[in-house]
CSV table of C-alpha atoms in Angstrom, one decimal:
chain,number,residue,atom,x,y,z
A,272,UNK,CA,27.6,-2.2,16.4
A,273,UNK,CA,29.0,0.6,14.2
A,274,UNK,CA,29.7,-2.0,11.4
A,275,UNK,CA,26.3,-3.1,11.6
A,276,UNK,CA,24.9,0.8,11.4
A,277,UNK,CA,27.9,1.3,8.6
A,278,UNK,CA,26.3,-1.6,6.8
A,279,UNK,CA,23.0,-0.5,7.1
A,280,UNK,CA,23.8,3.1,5.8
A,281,UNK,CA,25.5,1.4,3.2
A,282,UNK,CA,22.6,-0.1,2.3
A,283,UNK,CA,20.0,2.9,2.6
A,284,UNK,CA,22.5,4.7,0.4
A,285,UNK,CA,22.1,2.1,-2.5
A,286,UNK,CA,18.5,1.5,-2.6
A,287,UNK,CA,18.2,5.4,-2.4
A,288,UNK,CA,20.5,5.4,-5.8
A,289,UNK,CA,18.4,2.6,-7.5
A,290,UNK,CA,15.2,3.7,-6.3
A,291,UNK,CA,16.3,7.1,-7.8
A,292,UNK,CA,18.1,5.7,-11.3
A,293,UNK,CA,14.6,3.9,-11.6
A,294,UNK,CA,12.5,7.0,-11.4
A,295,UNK,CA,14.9,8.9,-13.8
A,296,UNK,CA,14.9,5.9,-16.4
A,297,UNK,CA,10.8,6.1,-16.2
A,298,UNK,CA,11.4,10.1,-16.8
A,299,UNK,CA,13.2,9.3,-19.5
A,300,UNK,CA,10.9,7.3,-21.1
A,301,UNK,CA,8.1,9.2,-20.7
A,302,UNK,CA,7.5,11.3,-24.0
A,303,UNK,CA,4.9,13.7,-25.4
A,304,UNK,CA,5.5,15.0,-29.2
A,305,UNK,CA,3.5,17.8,-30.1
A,306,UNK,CA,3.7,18.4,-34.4
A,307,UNK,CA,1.4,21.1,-35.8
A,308,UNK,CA,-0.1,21.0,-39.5
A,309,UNK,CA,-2.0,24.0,-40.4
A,310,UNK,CA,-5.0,24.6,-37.8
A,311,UNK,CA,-4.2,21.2,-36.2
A,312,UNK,CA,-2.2,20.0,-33.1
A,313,UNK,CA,-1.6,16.5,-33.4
A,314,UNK,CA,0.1,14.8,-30.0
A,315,UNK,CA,1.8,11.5,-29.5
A,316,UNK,CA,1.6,10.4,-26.3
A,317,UNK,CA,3.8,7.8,-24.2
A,318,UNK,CA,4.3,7.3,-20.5
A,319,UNK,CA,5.8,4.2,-18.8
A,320,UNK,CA,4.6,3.8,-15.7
A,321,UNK,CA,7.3,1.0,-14.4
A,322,UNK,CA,6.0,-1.5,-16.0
A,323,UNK,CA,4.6,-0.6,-19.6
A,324,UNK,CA,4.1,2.2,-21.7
A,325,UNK,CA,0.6,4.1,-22.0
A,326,UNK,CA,-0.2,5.2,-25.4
A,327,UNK,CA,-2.9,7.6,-26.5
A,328,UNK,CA,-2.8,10.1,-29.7
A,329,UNK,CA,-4.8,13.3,-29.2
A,330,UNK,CA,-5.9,16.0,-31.7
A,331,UNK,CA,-6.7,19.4,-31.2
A,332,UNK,CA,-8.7,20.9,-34.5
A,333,UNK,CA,-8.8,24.8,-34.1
A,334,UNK,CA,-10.8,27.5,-36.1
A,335,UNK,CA,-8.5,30.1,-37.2
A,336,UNK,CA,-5.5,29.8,-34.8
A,337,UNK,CA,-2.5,32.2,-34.9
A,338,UNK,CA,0.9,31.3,-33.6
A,339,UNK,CA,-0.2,28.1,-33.0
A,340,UNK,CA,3.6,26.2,-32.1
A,341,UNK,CA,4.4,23.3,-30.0
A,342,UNK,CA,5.9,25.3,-27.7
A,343,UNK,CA,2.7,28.2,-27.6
A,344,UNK,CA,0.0,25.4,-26.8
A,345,UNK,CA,2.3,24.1,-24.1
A,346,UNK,CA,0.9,20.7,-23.8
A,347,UNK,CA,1.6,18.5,-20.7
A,348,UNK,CA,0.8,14.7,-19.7
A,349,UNK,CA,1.1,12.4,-16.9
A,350,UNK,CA,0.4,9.4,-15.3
A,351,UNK,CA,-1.8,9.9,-11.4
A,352,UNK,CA,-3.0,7.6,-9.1
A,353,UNK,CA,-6.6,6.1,-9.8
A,354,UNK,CA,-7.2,6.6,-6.2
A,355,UNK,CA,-4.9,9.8,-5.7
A,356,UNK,CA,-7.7,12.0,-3.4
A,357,UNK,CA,-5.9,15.2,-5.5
A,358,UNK,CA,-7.5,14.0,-8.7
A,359,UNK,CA,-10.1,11.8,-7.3
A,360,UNK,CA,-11.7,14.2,-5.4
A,361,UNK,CA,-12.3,17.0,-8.4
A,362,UNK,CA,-14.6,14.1,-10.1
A,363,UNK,CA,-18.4,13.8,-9.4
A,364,UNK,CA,-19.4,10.8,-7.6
A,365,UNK,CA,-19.4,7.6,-9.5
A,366,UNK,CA,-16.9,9.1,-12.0
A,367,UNK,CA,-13.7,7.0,-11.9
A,368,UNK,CA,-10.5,6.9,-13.2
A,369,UNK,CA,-9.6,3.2,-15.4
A,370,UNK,CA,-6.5,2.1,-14.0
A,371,UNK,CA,-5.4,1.2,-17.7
A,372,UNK,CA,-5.8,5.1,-18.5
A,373,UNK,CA,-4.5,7.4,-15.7
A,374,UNK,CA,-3.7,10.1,-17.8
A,375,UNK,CA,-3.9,14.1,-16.7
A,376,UNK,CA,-3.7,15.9,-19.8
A,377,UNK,CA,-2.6,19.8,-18.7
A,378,UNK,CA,-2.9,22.5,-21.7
A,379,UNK,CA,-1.9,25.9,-20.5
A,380,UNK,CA,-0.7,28.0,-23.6
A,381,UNK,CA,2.2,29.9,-22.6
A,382,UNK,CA,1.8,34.1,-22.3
A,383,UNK,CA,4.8,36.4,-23.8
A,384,UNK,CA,4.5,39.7,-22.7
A,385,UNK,CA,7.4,40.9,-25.3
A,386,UNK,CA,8.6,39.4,-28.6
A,387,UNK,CA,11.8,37.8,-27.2
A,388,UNK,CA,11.8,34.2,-26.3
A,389,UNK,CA,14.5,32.5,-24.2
A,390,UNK,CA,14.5,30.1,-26.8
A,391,UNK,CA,15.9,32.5,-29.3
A,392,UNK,CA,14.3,33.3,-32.9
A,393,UNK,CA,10.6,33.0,-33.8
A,394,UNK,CA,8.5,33.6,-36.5
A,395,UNK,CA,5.4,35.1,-35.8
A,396,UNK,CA,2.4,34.7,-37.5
A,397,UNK,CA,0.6,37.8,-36.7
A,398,UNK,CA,0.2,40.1,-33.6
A,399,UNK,CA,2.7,39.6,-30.6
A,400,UNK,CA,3.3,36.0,-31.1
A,401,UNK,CA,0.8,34.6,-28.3
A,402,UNK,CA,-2.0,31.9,-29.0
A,403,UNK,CA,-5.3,32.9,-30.4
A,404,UNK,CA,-8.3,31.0,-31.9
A,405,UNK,CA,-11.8,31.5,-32.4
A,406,UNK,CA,-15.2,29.8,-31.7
A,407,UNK,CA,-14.8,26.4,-30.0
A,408,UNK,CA,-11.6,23.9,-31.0
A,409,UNK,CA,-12.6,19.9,-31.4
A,410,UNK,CA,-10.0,17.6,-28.9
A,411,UNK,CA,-9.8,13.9,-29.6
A,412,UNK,CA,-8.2,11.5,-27.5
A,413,UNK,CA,-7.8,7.9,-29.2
A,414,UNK,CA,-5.5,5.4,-27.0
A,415,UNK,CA,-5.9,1.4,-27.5
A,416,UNK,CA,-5.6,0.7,-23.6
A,417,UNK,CA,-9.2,1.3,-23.4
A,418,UNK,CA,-11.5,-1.6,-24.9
A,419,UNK,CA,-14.8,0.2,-26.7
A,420,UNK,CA,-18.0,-1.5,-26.6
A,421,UNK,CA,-21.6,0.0,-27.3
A,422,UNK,CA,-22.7,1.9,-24.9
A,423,UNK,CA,-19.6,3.1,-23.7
A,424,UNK,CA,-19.3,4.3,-20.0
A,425,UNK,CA,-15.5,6.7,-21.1
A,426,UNK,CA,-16.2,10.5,-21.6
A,427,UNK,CA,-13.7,13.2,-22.0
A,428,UNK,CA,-14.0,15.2,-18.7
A,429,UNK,CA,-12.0,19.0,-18.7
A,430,UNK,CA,-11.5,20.9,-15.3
A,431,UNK,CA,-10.2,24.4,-14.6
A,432,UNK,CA,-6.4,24.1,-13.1
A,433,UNK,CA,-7.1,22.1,-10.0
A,434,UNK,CA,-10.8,22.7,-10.1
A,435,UNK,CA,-14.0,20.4,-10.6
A,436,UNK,CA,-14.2,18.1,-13.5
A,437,UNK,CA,-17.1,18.0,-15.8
A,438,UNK,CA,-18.4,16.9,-18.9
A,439,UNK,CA,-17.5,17.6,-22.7
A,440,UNK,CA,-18.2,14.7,-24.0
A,441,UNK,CA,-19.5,15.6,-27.7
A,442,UNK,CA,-19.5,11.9,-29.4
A,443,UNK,CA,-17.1,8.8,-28.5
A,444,UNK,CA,-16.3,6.0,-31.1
A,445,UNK,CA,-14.3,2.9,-31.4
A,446,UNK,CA,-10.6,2.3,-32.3
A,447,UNK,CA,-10.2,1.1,-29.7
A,448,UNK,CA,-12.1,4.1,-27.5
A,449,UNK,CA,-12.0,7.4,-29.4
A,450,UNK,CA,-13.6,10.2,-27.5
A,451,UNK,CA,-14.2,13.7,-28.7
A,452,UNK,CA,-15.3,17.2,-26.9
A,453,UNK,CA,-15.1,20.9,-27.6
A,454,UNK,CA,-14.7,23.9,-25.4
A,455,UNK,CA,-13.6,27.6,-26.1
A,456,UNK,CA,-10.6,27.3,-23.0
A,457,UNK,CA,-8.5,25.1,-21.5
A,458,UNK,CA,-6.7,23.3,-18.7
A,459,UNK,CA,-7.1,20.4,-17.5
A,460,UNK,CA,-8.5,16.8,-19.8
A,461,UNK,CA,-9.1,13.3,-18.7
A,462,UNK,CA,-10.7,10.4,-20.5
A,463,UNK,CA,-13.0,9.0,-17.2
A,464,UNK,CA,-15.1,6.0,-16.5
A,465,UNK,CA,-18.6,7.2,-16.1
A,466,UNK,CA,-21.1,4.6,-14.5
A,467,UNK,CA,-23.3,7.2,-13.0
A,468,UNK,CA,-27.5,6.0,-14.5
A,469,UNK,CA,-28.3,8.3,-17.1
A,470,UNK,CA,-32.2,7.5,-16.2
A,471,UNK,CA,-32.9,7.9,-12.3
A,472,UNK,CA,-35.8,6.4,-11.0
A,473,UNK,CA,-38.3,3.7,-12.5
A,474,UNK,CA,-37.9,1.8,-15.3
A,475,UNK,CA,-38.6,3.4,-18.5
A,476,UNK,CA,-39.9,6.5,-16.8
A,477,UNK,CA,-36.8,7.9,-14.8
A,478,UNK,CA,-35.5,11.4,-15.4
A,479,UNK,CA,-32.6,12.0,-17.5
A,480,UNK,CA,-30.6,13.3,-14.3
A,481,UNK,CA,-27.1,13.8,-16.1
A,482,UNK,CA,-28.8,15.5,-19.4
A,483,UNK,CA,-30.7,17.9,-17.0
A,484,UNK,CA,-28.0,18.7,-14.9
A,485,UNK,CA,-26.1,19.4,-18.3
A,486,UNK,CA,-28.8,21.8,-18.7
A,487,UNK,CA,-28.2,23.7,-15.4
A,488,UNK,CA,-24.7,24.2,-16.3
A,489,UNK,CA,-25.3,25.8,-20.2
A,490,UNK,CA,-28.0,27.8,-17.9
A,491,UNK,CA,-25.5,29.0,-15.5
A,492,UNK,CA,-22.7,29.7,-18.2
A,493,UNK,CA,-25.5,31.8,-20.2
A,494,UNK,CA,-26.3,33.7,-16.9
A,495,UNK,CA,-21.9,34.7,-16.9
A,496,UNK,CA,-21.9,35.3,-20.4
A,497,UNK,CA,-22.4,38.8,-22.0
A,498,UNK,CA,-25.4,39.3,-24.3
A,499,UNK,CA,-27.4,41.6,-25.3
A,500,UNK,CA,-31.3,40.8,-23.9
A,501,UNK,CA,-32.9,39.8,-26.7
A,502,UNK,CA,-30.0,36.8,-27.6
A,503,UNK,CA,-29.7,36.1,-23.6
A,504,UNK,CA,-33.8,35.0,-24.0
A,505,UNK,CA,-33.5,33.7,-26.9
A,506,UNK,CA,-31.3,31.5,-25.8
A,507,UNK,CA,-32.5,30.9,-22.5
A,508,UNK,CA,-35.9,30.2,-24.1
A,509,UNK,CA,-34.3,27.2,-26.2
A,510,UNK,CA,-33.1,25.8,-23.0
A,511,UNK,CA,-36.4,26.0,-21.5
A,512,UNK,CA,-38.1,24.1,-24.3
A,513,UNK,CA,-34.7,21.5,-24.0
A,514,UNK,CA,-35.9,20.8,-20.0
A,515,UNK,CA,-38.7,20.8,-20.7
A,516,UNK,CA,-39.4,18.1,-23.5
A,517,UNK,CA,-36.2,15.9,-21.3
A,518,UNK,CA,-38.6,16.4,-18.4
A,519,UNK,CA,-41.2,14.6,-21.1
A,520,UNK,CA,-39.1,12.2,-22.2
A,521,UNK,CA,-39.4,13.6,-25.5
A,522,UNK,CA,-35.7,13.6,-26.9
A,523,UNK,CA,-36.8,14.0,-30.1
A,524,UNK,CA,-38.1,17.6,-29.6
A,525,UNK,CA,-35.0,18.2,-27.5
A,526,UNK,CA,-32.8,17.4,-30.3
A,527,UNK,CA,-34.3,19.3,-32.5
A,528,UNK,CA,-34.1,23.0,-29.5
A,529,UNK,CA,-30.6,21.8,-28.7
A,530,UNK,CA,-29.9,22.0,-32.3
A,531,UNK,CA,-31.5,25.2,-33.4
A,532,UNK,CA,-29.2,26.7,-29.7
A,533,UNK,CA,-25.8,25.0,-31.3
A,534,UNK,CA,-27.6,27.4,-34.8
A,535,UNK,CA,-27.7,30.4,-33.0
A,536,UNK,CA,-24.4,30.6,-30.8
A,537,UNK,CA,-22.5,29.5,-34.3
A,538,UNK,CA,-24.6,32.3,-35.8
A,539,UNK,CA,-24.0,35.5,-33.0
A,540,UNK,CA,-20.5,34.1,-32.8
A,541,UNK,CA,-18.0,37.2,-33.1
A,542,UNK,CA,-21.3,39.3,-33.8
A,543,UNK,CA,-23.7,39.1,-30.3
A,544,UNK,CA,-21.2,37.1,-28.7
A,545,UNK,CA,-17.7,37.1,-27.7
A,546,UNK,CA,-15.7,33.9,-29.6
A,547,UNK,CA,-11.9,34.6,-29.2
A,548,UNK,CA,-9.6,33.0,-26.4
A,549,UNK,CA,-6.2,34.3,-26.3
A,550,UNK,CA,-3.1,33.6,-24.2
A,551,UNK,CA,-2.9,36.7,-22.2
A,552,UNK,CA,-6.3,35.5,-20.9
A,553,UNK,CA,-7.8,38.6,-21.5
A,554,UNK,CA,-11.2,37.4,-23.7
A,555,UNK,CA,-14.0,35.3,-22.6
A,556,UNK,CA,-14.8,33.0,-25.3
A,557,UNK,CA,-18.6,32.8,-24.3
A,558,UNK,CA,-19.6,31.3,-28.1
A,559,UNK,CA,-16.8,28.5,-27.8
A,560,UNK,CA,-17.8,27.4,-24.2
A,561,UNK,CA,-21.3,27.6,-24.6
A,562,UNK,CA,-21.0,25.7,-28.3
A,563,UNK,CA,-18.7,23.1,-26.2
A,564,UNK,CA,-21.6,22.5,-23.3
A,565,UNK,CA,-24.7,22.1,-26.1
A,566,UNK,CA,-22.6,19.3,-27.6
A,567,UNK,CA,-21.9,17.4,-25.0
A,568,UNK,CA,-25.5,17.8,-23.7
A,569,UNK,CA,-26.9,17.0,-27.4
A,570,UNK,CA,-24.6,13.8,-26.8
A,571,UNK,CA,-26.4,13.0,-23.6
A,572,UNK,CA,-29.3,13.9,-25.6
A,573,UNK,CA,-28.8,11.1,-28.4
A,574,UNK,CA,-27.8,8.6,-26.1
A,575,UNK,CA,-31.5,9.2,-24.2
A,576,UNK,CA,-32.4,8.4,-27.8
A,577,UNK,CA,-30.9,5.2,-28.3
A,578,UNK,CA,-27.5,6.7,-29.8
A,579,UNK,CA,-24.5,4.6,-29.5
């Protein structure tokens, strides 16, 4: 009886040891490469999942960055569960993750409250060495796991760490899928399966559901941003007359208000509005995020419109 329990242990002991060499060989191969030229962050991305390696590139185009490093953008990415409840759970309904693409992208710039680094050395480009940029930065995520055809159902989702995923989405192209957003923050990206109906209710004359409820959320992030009164109606006017023709079906005329509101923000920018995001997280970047939420809904927008 003991042999047999010695045997078993044994046996435990070694699978334990495989089971861990295999996870550590997987960690191993798992890499991210961060290389920055000028005002762009370009990544390479790899992650072997036990089987074969997930590739995607992303780029991160910022408008006049300083100390923008590797190791100051702090970049993260890794596989989840398609059906992890953690992940799942943060996306609306009918939002899925493909099971060729379960990648979390994480982006939390790192804050230094002093100018000495445990890594030793640095050159700093200006101020105290921490991350800054201004207006909204472009992301692109291009990975050939994903197959593109017209019109696409994969947008480029961001969430708050841990919290509810939303929309970016500011245009998506081929080769193979190749999506693009823009915000004025970070944390948390994924590249998402979206089969919810743009048009809800009868043919040809449903309401544009997700391009109106892309309007509530530029409302809401106008209501937290700080304005003075005559931009806050200004803007809030613009959005009116975008609801408004979407509620008409008129995408034309909504092009044309969601355009002249991209104008404007670009125009207050650092003027009427606050456009800086910095690592000590200490700025609200109100003309990046609100620039970031037009697009996307302008992208909705075009698609209404018989946009790719």
């Amino acid at each position: 009886m003991n042999n047999v329990r010695e045997r078993s242990l044994k046996t435990g002991a070694l699978f334990l040891f495989l089971l861990l060499g295999l996870l550590g060989n997987c960690a191993a191969q798992a890499q991210v490469t961060v290389t920055i030229n000028g005002n762009v962050a370009n990544v390479d991305i790899a992650l072997f999942n036990g089987f074969t390696t997930i590739d995607a590139d992303v780029s991160i185009t910022f408008v006049q960055p300083l100390n923008l490093t590797a190791q100051n953008l702090n970049f993260q990415a890794q596989l989840v569960s398609p059906t992890d409840p953690a992940i799942v759970n943060r996306l609306p309904a009918g939002v899925n993750i493909d099971p060729a693409f379960p990648v979390l992208i994480t982006i939390e710039p790192l804050y230094f409250s002093d100018r000495i680094f445990a890594s030793g050395m640095q050159t700093f480009e200006g101020g105290d060495g921490n991350l800054s940029f201004l207006n909204s930065y472009e992301m692109q995520v291009h990975t050939h796991e994903l197959t593109y055809v017209p019109g696409t159902p994969y947008r480029i989702f961001k969430a708050p760490l841990g919290g509810a995923f939303f929309d970016i989405t500011a245009d998506v192209g081929n080769g193979s899928v190749r999506g693009r957003g823009r915000s004025g923050g970070f944390s948390q990206f994924m590249m998402v399966k979206d089969t919810r109906p743009e048009l809800v209710g009868l043919l040809g004359l449903g309401l544009p559901v997700i391009a109106l409820l892309k309007v509530v959320e530029l409302e809401l992030r106008l209501v937290g941003a700080i304005l003075n009164n005559l931009l806050r109606l200004e803007l809030a006017g613009l959005l009116t007359n975008v609801q408004a023709a979407l509620l008409l079906l008129d995408y034309t005329t909504a092009l044309i208000q969601v355009d002249q509101l991209i104008l404007r923000v670009n125009q207050e920018a650092g003027s009427g509005m606050q456009n800086e995001w910095r690592s000590q997280r200490d700025l609200i970047n109100d003309a990046g995020d609100i620039d970031g939420l037009a697009r996307s809904l302008r992208y909705s927008i075009l698609r209404l419109n018989g946009g790719p």
